[in-house]
Coordinates of N, CA and C in Angstrom, one line a residue:
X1 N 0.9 -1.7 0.0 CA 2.0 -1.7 -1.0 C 1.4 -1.2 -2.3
X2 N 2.3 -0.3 -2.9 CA 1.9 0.0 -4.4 C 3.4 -0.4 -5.3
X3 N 2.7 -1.0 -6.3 CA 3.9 -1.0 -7.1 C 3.9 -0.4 -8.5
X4 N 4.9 0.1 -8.9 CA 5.5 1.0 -10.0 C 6.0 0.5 -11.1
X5 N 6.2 0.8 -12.4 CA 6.6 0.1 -13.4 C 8.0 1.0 -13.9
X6 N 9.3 0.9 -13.7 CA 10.2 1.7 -14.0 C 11.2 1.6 -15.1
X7 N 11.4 2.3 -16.1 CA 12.1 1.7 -17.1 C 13.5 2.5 -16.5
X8 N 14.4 1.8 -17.2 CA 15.9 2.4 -17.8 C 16.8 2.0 -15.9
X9 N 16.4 0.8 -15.3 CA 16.9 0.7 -14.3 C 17.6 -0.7 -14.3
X10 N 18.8 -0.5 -14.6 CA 20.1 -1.7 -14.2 C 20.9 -2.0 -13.6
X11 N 20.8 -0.8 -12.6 CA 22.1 -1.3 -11.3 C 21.6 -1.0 -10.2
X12 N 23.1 -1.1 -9.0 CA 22.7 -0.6 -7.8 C 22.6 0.9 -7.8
X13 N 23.2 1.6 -8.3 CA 23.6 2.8 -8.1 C 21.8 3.2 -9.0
X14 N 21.2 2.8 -10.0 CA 20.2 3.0 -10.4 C 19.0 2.7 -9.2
X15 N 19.1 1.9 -8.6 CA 18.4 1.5 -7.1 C 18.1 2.2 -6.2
X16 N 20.0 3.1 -5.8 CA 19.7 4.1 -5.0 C 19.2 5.5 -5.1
X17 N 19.5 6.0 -6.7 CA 18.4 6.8 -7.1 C 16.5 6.8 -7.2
X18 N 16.6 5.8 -7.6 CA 15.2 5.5 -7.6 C 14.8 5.6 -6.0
X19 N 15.0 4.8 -5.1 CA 15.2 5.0 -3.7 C 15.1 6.5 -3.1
X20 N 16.2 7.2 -3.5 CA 16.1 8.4 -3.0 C 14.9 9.5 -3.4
X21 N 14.6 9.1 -4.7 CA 13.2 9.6 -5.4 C 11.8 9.6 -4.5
X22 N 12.0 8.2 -4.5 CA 10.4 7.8 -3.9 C 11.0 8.5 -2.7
X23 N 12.0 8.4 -1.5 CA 11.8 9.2 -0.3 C 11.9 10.6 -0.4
X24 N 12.1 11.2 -1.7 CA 11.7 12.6 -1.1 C 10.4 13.0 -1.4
X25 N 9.6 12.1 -1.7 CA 8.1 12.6 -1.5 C 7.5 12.2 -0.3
X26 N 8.4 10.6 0.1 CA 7.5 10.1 1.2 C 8.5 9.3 1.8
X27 N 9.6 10.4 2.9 CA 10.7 9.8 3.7 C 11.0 8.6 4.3
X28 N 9.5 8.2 4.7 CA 9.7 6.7 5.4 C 8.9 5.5 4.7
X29 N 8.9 6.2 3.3 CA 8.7 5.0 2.8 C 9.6 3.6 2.7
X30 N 9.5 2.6 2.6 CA 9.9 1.5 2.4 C 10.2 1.1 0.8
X31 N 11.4 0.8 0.4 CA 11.6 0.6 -1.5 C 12.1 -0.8 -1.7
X32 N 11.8 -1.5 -2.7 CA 12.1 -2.5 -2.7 C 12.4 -2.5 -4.3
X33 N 13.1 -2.7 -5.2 CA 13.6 -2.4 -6.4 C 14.1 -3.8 -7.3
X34 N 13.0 -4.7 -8.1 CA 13.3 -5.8 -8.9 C 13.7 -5.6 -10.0
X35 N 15.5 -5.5 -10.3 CA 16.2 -5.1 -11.5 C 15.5 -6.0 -12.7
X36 N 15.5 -7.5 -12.5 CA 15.5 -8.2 -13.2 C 13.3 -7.8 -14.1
X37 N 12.9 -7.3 -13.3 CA 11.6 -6.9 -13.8 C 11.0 -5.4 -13.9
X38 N 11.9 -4.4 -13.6 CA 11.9 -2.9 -13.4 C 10.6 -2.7 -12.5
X39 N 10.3 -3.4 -11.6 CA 9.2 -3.6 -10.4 C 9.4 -2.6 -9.4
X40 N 8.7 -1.5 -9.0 CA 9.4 -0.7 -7.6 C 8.4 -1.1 -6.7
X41 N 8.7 -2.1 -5.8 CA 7.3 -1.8 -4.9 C 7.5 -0.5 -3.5
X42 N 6.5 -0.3 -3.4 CA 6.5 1.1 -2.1 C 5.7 0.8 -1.0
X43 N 6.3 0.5 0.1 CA 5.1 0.0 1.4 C 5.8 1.3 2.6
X44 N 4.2 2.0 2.8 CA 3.3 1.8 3.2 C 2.9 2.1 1.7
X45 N 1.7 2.3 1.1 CA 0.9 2.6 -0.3 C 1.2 4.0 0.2
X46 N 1.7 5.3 -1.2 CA 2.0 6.3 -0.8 C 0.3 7.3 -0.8
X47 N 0.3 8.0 -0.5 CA -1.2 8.6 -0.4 C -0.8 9.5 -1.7
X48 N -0.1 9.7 -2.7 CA 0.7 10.9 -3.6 C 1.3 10.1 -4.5
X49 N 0.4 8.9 -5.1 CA 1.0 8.1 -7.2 C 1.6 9.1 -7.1
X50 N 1.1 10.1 -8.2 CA 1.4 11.0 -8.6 C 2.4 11.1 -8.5
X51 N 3.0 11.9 -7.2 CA 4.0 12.7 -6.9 C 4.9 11.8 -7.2
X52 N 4.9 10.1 -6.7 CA 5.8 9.2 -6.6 C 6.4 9.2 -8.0
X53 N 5.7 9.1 -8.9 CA 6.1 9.4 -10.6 C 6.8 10.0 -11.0
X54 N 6.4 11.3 -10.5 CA 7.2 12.7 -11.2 C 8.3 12.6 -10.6
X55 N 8.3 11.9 -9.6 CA 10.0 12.2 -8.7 C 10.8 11.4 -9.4
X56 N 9.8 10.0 -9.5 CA 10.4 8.8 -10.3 C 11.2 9.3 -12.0
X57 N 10.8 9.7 -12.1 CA 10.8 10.5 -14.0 C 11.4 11.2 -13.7
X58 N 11.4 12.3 -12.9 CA 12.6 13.5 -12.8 C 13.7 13.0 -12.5
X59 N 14.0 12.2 -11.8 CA 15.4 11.5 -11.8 C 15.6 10.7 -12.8
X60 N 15.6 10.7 -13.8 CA 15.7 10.1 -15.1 C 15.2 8.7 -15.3
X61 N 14.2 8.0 -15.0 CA 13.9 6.8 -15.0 C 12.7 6.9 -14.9
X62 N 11.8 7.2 -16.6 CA 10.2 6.8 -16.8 C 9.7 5.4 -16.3
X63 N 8.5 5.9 -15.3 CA 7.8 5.4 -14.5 C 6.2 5.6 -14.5
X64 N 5.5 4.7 -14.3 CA 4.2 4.4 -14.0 C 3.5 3.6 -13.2
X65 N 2.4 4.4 -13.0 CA 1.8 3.2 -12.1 C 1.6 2.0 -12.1
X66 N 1.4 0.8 -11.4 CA 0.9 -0.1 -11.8 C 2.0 -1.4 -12.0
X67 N 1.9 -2.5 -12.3 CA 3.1 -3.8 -12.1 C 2.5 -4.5 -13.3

């Protein structure tokens, strides 16, 4: 599992973005999304931070590695 630190995230509909983010770098990933702590965790650990970020961020919600 890796987890992410994601700002500007308050709903569901903010959820399923973020969600759709992380899977288009890594389709079968697993998302798990704590509003109340802007926590993303991602299982399996993606082989691609990186990418996980910029996808994270390009959908409008600054992201970083790390919990």
């Amino acid at each position: 599992m890796t987890t992410f630190t994601v700002e500007k995230i308050s709903c569901g509909g903010c959820v399923k973005h973020v969600t759709k983010a992380v899977q288009s770098v890594d389709a079968g990933a697993n998302v798990v999304v704590d509003l109340a702590t802007g926590k993303v965790d991602v299982t399996p650990a993606p082989a691609d931070t990186a990418a996980i970020v910029k996808a994270i961020t390009d959908a409008g919600y600054p992201a970083r590695l790390g919990g």
